[in-house]
PDB file of C-alpha atoms in Angstrom:
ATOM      1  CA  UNK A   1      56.991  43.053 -17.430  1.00 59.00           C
ATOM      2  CA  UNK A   2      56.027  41.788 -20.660  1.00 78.00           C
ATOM      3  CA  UNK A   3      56.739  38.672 -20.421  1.00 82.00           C
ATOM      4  CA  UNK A   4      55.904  38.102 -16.467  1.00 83.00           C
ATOM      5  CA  UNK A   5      52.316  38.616 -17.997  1.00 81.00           C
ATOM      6  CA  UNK A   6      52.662  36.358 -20.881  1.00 84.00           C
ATOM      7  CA  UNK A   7      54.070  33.622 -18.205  1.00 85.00           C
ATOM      8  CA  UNK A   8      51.145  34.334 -16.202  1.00 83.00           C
ATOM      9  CA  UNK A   9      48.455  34.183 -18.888  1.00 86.00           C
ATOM     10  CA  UNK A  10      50.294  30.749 -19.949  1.00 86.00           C
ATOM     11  CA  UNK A  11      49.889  29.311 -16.203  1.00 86.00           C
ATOM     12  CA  UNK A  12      46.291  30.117 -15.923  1.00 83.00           C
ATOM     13  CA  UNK A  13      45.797  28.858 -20.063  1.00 86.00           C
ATOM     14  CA  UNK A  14      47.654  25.432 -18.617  1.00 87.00           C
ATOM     15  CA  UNK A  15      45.033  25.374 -15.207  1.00 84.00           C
ATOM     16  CA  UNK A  16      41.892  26.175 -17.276  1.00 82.00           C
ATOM     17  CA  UNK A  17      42.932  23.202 -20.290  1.00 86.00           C
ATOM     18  CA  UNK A  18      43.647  20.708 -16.442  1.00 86.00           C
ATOM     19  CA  UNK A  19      40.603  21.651 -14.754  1.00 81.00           C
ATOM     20  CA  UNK A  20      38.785  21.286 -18.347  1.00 83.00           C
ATOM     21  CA  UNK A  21      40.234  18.059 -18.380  1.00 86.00           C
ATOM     22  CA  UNK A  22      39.237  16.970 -14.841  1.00 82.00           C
ATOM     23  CA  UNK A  23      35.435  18.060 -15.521  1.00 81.00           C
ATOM     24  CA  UNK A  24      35.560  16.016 -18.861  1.00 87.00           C
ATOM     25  CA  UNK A  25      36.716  12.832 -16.539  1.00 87.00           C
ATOM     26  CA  UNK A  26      33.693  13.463 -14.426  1.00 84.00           C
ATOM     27  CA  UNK A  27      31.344  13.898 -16.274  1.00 87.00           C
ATOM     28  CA  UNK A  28      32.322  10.314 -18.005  1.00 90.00           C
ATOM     29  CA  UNK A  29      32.214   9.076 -14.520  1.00 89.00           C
ATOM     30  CA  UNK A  30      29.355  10.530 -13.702  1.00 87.00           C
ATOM     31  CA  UNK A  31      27.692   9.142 -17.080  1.00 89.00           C
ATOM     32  CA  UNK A  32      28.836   5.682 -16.164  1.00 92.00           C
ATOM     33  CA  UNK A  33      27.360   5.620 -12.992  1.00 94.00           C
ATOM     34  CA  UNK A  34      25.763   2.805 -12.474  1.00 96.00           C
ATOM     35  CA  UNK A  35      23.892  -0.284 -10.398  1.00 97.00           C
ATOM     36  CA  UNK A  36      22.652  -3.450 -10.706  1.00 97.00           C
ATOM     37  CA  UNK A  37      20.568  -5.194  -7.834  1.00 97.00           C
ATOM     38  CA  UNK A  38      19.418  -9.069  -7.087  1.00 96.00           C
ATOM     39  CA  UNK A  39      16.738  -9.438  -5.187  1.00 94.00           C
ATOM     40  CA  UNK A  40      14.415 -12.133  -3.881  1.00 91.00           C
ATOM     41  CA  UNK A  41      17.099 -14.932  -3.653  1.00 92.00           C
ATOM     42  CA  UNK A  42      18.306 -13.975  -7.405  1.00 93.00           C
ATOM     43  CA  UNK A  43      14.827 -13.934  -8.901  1.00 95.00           C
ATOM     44  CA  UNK A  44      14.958 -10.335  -9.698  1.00 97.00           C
ATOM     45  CA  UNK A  45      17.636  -8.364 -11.383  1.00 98.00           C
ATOM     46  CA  UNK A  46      17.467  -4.821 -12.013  1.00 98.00           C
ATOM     47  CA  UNK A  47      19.889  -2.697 -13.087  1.00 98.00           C
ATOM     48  CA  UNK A  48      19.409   1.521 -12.911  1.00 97.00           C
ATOM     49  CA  UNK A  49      21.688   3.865 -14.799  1.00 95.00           C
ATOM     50  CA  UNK A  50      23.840   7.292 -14.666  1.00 89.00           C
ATOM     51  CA  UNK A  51      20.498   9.377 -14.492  1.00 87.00           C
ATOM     52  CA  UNK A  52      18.561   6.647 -11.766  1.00 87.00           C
ATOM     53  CA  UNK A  53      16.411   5.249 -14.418  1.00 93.00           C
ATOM     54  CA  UNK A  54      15.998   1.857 -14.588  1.00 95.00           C
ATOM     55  CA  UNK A  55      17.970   0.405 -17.548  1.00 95.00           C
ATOM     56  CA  UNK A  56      17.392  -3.741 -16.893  1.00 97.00           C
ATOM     57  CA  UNK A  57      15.126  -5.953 -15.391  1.00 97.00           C
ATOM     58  CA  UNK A  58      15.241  -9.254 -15.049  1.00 97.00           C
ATOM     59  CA  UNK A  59      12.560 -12.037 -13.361  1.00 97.00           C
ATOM     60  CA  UNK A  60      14.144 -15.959 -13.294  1.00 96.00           C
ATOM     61  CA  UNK A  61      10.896 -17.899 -14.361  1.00 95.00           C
ATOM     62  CA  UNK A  62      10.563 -19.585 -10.947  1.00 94.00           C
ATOM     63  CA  UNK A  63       9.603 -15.926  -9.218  1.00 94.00           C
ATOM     64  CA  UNK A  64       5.934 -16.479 -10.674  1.00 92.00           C
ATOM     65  CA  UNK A  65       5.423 -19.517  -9.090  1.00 93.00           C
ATOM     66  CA  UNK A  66       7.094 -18.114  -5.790  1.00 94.00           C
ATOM     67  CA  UNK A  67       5.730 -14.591  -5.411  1.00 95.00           C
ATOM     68  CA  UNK A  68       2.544 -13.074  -5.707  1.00 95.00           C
ATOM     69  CA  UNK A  69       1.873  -9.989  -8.236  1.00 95.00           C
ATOM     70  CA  UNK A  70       1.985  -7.593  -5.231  1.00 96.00           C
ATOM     71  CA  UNK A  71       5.066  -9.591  -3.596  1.00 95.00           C
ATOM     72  CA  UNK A  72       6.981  -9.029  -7.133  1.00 96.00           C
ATOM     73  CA  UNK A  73       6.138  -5.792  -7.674  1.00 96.00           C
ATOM     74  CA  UNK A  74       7.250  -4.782  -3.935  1.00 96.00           C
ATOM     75  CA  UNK A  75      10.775  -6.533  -4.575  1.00 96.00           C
ATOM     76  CA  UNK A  76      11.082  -4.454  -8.042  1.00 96.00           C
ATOM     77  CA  UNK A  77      10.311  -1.172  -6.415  1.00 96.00           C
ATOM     78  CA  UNK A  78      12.748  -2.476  -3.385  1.00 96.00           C
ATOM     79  CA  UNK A  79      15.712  -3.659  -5.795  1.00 97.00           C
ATOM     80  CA  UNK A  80      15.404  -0.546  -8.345  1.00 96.00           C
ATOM     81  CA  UNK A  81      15.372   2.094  -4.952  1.00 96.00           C
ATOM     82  CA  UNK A  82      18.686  -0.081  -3.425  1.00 96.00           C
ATOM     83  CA  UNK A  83      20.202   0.598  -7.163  1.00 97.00           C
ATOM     84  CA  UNK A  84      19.576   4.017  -7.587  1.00 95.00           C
ATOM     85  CA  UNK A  85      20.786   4.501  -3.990  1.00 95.00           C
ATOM     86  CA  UNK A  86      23.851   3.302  -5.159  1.00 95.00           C
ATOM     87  CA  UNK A  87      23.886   5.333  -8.196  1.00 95.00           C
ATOM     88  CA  UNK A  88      23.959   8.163  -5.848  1.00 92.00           C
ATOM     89  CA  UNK A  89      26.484   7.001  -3.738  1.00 93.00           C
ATOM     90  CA  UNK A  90      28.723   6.886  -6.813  1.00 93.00           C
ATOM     91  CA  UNK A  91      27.937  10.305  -8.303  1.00 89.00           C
ATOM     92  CA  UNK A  92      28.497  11.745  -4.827  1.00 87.00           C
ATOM     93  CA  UNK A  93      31.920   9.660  -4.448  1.00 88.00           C
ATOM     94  CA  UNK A  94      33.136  11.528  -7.875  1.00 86.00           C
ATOM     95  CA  UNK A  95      31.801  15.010  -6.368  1.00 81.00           C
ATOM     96  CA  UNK A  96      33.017  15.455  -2.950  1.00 79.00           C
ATOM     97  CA  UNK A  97      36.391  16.152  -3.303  1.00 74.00           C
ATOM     98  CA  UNK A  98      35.056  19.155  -5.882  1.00 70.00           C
ATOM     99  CA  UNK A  99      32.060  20.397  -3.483  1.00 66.00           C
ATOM    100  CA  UNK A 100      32.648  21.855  -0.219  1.00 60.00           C
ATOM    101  CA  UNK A 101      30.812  20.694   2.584  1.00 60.00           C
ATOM    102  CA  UNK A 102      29.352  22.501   5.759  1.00 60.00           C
ATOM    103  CA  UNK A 103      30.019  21.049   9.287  1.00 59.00           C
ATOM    104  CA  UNK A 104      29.080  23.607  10.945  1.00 62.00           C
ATOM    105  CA  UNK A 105      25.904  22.364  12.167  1.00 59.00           C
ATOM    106  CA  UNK A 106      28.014  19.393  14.060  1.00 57.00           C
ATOM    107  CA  UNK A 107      26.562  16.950  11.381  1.00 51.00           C
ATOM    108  CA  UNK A 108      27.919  14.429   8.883  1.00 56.00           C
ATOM    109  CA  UNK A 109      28.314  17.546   6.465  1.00 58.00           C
ATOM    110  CA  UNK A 110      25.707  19.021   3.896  1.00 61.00           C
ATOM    111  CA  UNK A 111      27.075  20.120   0.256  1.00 58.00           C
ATOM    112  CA  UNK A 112      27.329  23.996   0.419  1.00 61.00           C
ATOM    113  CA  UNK A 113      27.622  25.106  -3.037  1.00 57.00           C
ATOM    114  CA  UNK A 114      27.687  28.548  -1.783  1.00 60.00           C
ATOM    115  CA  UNK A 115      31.268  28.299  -0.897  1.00 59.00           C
ATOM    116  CA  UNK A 116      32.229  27.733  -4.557  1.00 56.00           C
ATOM    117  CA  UNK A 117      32.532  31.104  -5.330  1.00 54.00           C
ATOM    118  CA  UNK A 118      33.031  34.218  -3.556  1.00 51.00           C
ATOM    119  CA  UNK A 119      29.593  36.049  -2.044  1.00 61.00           C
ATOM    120  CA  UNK A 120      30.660  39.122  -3.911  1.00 59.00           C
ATOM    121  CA  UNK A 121      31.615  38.473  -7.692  1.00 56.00           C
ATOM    122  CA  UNK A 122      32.958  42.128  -7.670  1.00 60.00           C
ATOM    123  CA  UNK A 123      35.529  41.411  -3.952  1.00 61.00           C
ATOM    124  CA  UNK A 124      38.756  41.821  -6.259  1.00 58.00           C
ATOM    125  CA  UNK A 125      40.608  40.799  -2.914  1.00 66.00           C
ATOM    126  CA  UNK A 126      38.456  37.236  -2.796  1.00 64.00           C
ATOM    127  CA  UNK A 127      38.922  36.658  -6.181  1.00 59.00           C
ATOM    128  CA  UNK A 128      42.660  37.903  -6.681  1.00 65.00           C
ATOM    129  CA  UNK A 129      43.175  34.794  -3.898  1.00 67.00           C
ATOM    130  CA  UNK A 130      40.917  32.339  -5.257  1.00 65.00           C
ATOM    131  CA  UNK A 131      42.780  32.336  -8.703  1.00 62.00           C
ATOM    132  CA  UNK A 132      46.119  33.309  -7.244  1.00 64.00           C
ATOM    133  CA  UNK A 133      46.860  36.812  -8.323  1.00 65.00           C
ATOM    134  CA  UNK A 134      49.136  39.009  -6.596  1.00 63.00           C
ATOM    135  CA  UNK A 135      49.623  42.902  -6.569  1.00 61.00           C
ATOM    136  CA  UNK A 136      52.701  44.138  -8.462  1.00 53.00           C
TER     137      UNK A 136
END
C-alpha cells in the first residue's frame, strides 16, 4: 500500500511540475501579446502592448499636411482602440481552452470562472473527481 501511495503522490508531483509548466508558457504568451496598427493610408502607426498600453506611435511627416489636429487625433484614438482590440483577441485565444465558458444562455458563450472549481471547497466527492482520486 506503501508504495501505491508513493506512485500516486509521484503522478500528481509530475501533473502539478506540467500544469506549472503550461501556466509559465502563458503567461509568456500572455506578456507578448501584442499589436501594431496603420492607419490613415500608413500615416499613423501605433503599436499597443501585453497590458493594452500603447507602446509606439508613429506619424509619416505628410499626415500634417493631410489631416487636421482633430482628424489626427481621431485616427490615433481609432488605430490604438483596433490594437488593443487585438491585444485582447490574443490574450483570450491563449485562455479559452483553460476557462470554461457558459452557453447556456443560447449565446456565443461568456467566461464562467465559477466552473473552475467546485461550489463547495469541502464536497470531498467533487474534488476526489476533479483531481482523480479514487476510494480504496
Amino acid at each position: 500500500m506503501r508504495e501505491d501511495l508513493q506512485a500516486h503522490i509521484d503522478e500528481l508531483m509530475k501533473q502539478y511540475r506540467t500544469k506549472r509548466s503550461q501556466l509559465q508558457d502563458l503567461q509568456r504568451q500572455m506578456g507578448s501579446a501584442q499589436a501594431t496598427v496603420e492607419a490613415a493610408d500608413g500615416m499613423v502607426t501605433v503599436t499597443v502592448g501585453a497590458q493594452g498600453r500603447l507602446s509606439g506611435l508613429e506619424f509619416d511627416p505628410r499626415v500634417y499636411r493631410k489631416l487636421s489636429p482633430s482628424e489626427l487625433a481621431e485616427c490615433v484614438l481609432a488605430a490604438v482602440n483596433e490594437a488593443a482590440a487585438q491585444v485582447g483577441d490574443q490574450v483570450r485565444a491563449v485562455l479559452e481552452p483553460l476557462v470554461p465558458t457558459d452557453t447556456s444562455d443560447g449565446g456565443v458563450g461568456r467566461t464562467d470562472l465559477s466552473k473552475v472549481l467546485p461550489e463547495r471547497p469541502d464536497d470531498l466527492d467533487a474534488m476526489k473527481e476533479r483531481y482523480g482520486l479514487r476510494d480504496k
